[in-house]
Coordinates of C-alpha atoms and ligand atoms in Angstrom, one line a residue:
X248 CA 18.1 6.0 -18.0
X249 CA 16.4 8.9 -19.3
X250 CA 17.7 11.6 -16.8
X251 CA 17.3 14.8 -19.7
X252 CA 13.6 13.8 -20.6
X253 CA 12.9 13.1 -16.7
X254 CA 14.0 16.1 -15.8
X255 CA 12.3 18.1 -18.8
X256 CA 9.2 17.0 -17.2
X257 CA 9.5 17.4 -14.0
X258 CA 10.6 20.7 -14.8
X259 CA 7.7 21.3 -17.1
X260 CA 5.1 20.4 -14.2
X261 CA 6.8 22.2 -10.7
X262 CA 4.1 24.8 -11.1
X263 CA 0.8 22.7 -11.1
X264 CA 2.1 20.5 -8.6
X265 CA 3.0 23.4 -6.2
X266 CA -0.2 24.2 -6.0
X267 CA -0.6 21.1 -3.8
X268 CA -2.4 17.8 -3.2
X269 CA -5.9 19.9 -4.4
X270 CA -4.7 19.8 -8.1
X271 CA -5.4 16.2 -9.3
X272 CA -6.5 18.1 -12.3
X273 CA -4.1 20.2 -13.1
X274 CA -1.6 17.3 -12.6
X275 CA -3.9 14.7 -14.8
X276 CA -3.6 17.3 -17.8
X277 CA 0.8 17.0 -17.8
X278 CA 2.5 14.7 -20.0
X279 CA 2.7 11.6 -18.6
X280 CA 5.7 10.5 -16.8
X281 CA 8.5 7.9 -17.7
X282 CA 7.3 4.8 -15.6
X283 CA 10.9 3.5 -15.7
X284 CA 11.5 0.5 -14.2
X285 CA 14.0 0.5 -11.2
X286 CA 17.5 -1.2 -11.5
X287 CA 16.7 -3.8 -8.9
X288 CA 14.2 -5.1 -10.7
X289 CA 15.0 -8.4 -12.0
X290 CA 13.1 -11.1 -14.0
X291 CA 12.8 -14.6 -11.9
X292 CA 15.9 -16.7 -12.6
X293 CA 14.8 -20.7 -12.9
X294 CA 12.5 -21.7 -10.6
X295 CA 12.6 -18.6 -8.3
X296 CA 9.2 -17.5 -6.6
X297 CA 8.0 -13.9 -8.5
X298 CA 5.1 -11.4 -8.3
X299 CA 3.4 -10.1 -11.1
X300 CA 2.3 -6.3 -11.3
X301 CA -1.0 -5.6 -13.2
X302 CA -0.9 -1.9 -13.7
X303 CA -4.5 -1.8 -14.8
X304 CA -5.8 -3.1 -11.6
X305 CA -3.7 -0.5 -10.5
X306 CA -5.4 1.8 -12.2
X307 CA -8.8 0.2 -12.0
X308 CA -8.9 0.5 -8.4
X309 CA -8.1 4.0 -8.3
X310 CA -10.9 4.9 -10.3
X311 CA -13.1 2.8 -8.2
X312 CA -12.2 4.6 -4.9
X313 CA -12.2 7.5 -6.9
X314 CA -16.7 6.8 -7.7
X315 CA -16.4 5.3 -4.1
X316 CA -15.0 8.7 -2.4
X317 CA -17.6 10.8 -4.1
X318 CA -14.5 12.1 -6.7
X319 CA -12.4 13.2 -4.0
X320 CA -8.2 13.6 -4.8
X321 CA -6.5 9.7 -3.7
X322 CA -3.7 10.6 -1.5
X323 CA -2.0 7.3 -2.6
X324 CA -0.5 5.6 1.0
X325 CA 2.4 3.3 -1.1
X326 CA 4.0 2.9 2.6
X327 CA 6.2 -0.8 3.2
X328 CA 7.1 -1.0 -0.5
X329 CA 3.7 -0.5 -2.0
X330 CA 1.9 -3.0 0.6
X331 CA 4.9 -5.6 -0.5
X332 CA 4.2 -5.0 -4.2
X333 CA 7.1 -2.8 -4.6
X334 CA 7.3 0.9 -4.3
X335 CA 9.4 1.8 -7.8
X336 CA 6.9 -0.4 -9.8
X337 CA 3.8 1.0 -8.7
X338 CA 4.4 4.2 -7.5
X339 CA 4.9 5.3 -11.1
X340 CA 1.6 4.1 -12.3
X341 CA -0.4 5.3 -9.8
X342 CA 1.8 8.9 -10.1
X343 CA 0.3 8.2 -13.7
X344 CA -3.5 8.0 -12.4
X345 CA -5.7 10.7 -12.7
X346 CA -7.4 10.4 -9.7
X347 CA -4.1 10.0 -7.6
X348 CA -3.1 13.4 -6.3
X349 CA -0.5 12.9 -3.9
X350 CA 1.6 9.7 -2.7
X351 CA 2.1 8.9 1.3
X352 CA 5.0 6.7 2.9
X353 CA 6.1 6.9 6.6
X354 CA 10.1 5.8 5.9
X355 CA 12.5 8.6 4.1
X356 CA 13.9 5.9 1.8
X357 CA 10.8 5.4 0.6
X358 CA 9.8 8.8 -0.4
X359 CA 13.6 9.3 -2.0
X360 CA 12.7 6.2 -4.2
X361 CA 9.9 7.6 -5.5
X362 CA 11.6 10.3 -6.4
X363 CA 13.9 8.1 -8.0
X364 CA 11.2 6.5 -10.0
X365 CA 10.5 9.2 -11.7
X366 CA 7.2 10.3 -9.7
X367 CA 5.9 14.0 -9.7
X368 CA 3.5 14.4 -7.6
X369 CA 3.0 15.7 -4.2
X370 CA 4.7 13.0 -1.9
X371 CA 3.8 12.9 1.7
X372 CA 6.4 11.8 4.8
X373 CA 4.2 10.6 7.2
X374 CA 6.8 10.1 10.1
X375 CA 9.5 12.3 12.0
X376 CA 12.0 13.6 10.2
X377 CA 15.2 15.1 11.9
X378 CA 16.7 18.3 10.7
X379 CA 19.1 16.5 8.2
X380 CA 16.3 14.2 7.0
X381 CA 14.1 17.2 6.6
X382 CA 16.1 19.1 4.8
X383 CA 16.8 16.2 2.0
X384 CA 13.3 15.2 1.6
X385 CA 12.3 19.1 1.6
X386 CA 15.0 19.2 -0.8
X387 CA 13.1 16.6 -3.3
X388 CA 9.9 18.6 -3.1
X389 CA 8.8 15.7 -0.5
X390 CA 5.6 17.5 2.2
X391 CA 6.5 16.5 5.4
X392 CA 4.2 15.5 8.9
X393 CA 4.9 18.3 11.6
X394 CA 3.3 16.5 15.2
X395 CA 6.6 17.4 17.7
X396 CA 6.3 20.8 19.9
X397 CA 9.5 21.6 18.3
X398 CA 8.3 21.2 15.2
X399 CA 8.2 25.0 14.7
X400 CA 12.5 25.4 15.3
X401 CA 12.7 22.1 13.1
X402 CA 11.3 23.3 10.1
X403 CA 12.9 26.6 10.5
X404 CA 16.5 24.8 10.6
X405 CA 15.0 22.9 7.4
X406 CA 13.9 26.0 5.6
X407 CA 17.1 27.6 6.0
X408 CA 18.8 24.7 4.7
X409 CA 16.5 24.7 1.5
X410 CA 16.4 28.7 1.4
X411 CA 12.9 28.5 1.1
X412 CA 9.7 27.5 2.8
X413 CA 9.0 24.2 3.8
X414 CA 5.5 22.4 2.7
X415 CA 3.6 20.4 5.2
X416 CA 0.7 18.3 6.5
X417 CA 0.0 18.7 10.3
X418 CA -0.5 15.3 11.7
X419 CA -3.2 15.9 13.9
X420 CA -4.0 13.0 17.1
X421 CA -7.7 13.1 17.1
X422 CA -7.9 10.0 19.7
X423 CA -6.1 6.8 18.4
X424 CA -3.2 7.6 20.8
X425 CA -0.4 6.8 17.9
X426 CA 1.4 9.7 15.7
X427 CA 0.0 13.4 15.7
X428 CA 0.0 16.4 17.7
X429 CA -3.1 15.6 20.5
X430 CA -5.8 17.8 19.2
X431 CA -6.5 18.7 22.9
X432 CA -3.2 20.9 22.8
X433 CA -3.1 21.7 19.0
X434 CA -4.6 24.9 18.4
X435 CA -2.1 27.4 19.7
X436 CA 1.0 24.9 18.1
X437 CA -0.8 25.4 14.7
X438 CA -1.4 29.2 15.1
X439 CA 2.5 29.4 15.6
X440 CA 3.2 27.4 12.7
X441 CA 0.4 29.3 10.1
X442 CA 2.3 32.7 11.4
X443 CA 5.8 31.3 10.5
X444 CA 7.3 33.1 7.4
X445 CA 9.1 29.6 6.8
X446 CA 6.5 27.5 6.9
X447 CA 3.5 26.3 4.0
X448 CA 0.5 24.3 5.6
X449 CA -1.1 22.5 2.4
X450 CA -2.9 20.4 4.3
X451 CA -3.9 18.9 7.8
X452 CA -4.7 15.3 8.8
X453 CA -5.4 12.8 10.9
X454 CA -6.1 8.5 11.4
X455 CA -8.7 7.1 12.7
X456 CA -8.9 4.2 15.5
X457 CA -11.2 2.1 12.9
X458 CA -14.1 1.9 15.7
X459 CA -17.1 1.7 15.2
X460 CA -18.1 3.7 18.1
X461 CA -15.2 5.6 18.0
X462 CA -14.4 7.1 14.7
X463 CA -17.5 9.5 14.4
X464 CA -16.4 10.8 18.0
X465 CA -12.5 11.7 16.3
X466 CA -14.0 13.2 13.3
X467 CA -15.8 15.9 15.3
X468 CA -12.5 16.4 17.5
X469 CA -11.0 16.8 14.2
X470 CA -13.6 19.4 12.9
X471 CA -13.7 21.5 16.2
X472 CA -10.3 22.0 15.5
X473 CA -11.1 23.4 12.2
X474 CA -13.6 25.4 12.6
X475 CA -11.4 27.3 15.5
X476 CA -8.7 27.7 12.8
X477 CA -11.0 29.3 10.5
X478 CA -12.5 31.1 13.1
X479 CA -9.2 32.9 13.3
X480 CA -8.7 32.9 9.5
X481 CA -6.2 30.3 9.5
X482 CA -5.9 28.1 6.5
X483 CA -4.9 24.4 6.9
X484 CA -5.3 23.1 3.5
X485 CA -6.6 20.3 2.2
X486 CA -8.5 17.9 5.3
X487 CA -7.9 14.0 4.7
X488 CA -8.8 11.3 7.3
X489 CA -10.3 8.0 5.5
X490 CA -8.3 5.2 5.1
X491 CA -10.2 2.0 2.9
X492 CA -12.1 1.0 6.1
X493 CA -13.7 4.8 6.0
X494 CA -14.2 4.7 2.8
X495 CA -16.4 1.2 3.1
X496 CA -17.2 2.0 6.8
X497 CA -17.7 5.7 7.1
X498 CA -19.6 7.5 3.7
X499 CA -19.8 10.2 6.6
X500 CA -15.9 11.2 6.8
X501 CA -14.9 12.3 3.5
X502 CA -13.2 15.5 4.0
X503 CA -11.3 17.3 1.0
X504 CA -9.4 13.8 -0.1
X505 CA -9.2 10.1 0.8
X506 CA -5.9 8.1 2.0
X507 CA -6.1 4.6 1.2
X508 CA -3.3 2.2 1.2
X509 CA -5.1 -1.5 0.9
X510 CA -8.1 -0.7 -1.4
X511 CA -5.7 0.6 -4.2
X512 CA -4.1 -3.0 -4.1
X513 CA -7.1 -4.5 -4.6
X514 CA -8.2 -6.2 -1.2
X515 CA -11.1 -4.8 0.9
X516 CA -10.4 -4.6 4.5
X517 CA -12.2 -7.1 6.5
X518 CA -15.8 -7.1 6.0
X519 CA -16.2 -4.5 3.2
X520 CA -16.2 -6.9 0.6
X521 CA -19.8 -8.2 1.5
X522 CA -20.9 -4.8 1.2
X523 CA -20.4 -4.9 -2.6
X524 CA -19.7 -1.5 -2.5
X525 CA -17.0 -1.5 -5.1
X526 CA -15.4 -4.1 -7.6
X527 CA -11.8 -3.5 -6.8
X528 CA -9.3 -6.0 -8.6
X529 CA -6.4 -7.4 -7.1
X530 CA -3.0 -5.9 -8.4
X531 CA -0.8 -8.5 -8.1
X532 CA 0.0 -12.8 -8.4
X533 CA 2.5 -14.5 -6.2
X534 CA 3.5 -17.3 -8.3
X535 CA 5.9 -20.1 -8.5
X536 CA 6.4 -22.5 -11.0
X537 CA 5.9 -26.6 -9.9
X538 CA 9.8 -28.2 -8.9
X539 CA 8.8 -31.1 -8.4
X540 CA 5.6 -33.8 -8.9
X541 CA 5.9 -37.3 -6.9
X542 CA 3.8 -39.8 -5.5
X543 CA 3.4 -41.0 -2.0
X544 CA 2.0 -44.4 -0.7
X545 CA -0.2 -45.0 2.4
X546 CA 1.4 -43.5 5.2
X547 CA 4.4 -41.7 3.4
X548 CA 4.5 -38.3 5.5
X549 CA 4.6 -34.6 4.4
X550 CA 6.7 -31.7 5.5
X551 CA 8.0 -30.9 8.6
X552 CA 6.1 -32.6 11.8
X553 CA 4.2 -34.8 9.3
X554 CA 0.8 -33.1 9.6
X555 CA -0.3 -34.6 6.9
X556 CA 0.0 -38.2 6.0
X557 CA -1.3 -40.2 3.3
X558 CA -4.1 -41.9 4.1
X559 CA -3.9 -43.4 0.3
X560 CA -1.2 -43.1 -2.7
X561 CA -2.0 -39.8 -3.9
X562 CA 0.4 -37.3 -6.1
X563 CA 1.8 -34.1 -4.6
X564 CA 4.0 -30.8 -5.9
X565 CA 6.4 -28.7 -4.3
X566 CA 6.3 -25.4 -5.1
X567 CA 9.7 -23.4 -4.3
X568 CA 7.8 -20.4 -2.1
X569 CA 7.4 -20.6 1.3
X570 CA 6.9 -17.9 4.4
X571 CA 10.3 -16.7 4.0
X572 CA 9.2 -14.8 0.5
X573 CA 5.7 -13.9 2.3
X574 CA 3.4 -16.5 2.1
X575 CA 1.5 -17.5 5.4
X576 CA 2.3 -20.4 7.4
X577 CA -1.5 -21.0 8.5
X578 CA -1.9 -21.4 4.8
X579 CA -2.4 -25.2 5.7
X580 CA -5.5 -24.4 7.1
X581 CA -7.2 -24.6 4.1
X582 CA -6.0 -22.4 1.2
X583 CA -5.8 -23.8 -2.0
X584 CA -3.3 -22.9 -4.8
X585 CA -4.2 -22.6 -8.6
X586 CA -2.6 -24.3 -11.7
X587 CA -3.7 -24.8 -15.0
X588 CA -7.3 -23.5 -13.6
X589 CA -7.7 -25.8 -11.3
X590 CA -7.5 -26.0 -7.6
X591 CA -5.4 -27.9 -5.1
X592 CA -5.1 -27.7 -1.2
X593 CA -2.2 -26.4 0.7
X594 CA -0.6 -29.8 3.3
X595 CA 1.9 -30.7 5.0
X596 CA 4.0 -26.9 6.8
X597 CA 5.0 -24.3 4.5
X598 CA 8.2 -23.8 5.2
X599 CA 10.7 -21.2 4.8
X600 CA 10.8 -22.1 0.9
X601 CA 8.7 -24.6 0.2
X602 CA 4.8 -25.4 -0.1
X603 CA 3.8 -28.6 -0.9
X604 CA 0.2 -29.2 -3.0
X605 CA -2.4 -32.6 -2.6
X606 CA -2.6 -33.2 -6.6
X607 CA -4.5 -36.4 -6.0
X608 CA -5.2 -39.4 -7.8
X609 CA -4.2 -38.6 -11.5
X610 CA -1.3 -36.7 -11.8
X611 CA -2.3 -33.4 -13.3
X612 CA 0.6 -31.3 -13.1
X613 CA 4.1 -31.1 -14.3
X614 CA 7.4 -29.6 -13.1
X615 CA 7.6 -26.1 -14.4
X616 CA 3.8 -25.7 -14.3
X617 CA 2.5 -22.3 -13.1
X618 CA 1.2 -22.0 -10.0
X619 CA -0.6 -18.8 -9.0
X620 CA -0.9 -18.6 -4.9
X621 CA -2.9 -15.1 -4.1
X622 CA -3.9 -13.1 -7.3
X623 CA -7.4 -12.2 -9.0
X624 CA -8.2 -15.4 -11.1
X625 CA -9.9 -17.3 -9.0
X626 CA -12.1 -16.6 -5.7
X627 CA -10.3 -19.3 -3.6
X628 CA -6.8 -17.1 -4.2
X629 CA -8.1 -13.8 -4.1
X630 CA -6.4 -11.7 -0.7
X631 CA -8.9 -12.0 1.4
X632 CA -10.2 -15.4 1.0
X633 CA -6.5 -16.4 1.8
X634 CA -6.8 -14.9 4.5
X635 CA -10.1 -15.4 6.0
X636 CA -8.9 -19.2 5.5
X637 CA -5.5 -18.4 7.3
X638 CA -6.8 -16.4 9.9
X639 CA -4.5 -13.8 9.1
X640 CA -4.8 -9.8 8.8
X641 CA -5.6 -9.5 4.6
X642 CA -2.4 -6.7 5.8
X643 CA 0.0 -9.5 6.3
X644 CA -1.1 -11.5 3.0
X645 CA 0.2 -8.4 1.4
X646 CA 2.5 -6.4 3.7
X647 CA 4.7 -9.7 4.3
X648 CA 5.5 -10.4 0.5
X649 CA 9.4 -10.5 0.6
X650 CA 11.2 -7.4 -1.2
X651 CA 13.4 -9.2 -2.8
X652 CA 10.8 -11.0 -4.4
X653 CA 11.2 -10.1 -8.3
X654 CA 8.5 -9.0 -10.4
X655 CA 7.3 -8.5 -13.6
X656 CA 4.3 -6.3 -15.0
X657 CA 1.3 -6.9 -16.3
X658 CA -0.9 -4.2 -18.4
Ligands
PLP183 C1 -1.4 2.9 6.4 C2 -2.1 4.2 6.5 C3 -3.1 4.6 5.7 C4 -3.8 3.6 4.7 O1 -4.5 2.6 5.4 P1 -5.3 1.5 4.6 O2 -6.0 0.8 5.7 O3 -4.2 0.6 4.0 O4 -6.1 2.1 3.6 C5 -3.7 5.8 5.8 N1 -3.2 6.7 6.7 C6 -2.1 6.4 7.5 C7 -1.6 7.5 8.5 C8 -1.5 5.2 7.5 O5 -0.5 4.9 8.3

């Protein structure tokens, strides 16, 4: 713990981040901060299931979105514990990235451990946030996500609280129906909240449906709306809309900055990767080490309901991870896990613990081998082959990794 040279900085670099998400510049020239790790990070005890971190795909994919965006400000989403990869391990590095302006979560805890991490920039509550809430993440310098009609008596109660102005985003529903203020009946609610002494609108946002024929339609709701408020001189801040489909999907909807949650991580939302549009890297492994290496003969069965039997004596592994730490049930479908660079097919049910691997005819691996189950070395693991395999959402291959998971970095 560092708390004297944490708060050194942090005091050091209040004024360039005040000037708000805008100043990815002014924020890339500060010292950088303390990545320190957080205290529930552990290393994996025996044969325990772990994750590694690779900061530089971290930092690789940022710059990629970066060239990708045109060299708009990342507004960093790091929602769900970083996407399952854990929210005190990367929100640090990417706090760290140039090109990162801003981080976005939707829970309060979240946004406190980031804070807690030692991050400095601009954080972003994406949800609602009661008075008491409010006031503590207002209190940590964290922008929240007006949408309510009472939004205005809210912020007021929060800015007394803080005895100063509160920072915000409006959280503008342009047509996908979900969080926001309808953009239909926003105009007058935001005119209330520009002329409020008590409030500071740094920016204004919204999310869209991920339509083809839709978004374009949103993004001109979502204009209208600003050209009105600069039609009455209002300023809203910095604009954001494009999540990692928009920025594969949609070169048209830029804005001031992009939000992407996925991208960072490394996987392309579905479709996109075709489209060779960008190299991004995946930023993590979910590995487990071989427990145990046996053979079956004909007809020995695998795993619960005994989807697989052996059809010949053949060598299998089990590997101590299963959907309980976040790896897919429908891996049997086809994925393939790697060890000592080389291949082997998910049979058998993954369990809540346990995956069991077809080794084949010559035993080729050994208890406390390495076995790597999503991560960048090899196309058959990489996020979105697991999950066009699986037939799963490349969100779940990520999103479902198990918290408790430990990690370890890589840079
Ligand atoms: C999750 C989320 C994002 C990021 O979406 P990705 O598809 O992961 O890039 C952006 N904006 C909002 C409001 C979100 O909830």
């Amino acid at each position: 713990m560092q708390p004297n040279r944490r708060e050194f900085l942090r005091a050091s670099t209040g004024a360039a981040l005040a000037a708000g998400f805008a100043s990815a510049s002014a924020s890339a020239q500060s010292p950088l901060p303390v990545a320190e790790p957080a205290s529930q990070e552990r290393a994996p005890r025996n044969y325990e299931a772990w994750l590694d971190i690779d900061a530089n795909a971290l930092r690789h994919n940022a710059r990629e979105i970066a060239r990708l965006s045109g060299n708009l400000p990342i507004l960093a989403v790091v929602k769900n514990n970083a996407y399952g990869l854990g929210i005190a391990r990367v929100g640090p590095i990417l706090d760290a990235a140039p090109e990162v302006a801003g981080l976005a979560v939707v829970k309060p805890e979240e946004a406190l451990a980031l804070r807690a991490a030692g991050v400095r920039k601009p954080i972003l509550f994406m949800g609602l946030a009661d008075v008491e809430t409010g006031t503590e993440l207002a209190r940590r310098d964290v922008r929240l996500a007006p949408f309510t009609d009472d939004a205005g008596e809210r912020l007021a109660a929060i800015a007394r609280a803080i005895a100063k102005p509160v920072h915000v985003h409006l959280y503008i529903d342009s047509g996908m129906s979900r969080m926001g203020m309808p953009h239909t009946r926003a105009l007058p609610w935001i005119e209330a909240l520009a002329h409020a002494t008590n409030v500071r609108i740094d920016g204004i946002y919204t999310e869209l449906a991920e339509s083809d024929q839709y978004d374009a339609a949103q993004v001109e709701q979502f204009n209208a709306l600003i050209t009105q408020l600069r039609d009455r001189r209002l300023n809203v801040g910095t604009r954001h809309a494009a999540s990692s489909h928009a920025l594969f999907f949609r070169s048209d909807i830029r804005l001031d900055m992009v939000r992407p949650g996925l991208a960072l991580y490394g996987a392309y939302p579905a479709g996109a990767r075709v489209k060779n549009l960008a190299e991004l890297r995946p930023a993590f492994r979910l590995r487990a080490k071989v427990v145990r290496v046996t053979r079956l003969n004909t007809g020995d069965g695998v795993s619960y309901g005994r989807n697989y039997v052996a059809e010949r004596p053949t060598w299998i592994a089990t590997l101590p991870v299963g959907h309980a730490d976040g790896y897919t049930r429908q891996a049997v479908r086809g994925a393939e896990v790697l060890i000592n660079n080389r291949l082997y097919r998910v049979i058998g049910a993954v369990s809540a613990s346990h995956t069991i691997i077809e080794v084949g005819d010559t035993q080729t691996v050994n208890v406390g081998d390495v076995a790597t189950l999503v991560g960048p070395d090899d196309p058959a693991i990489h996020p979105n082959t697991l999950s066009e395999r699986a037939g799963i959402s490349v969100y779940d291959v990520l999103m479902h990794l198990n918290a408790d998971l430990p990690t370890s970095s890589v840079s």
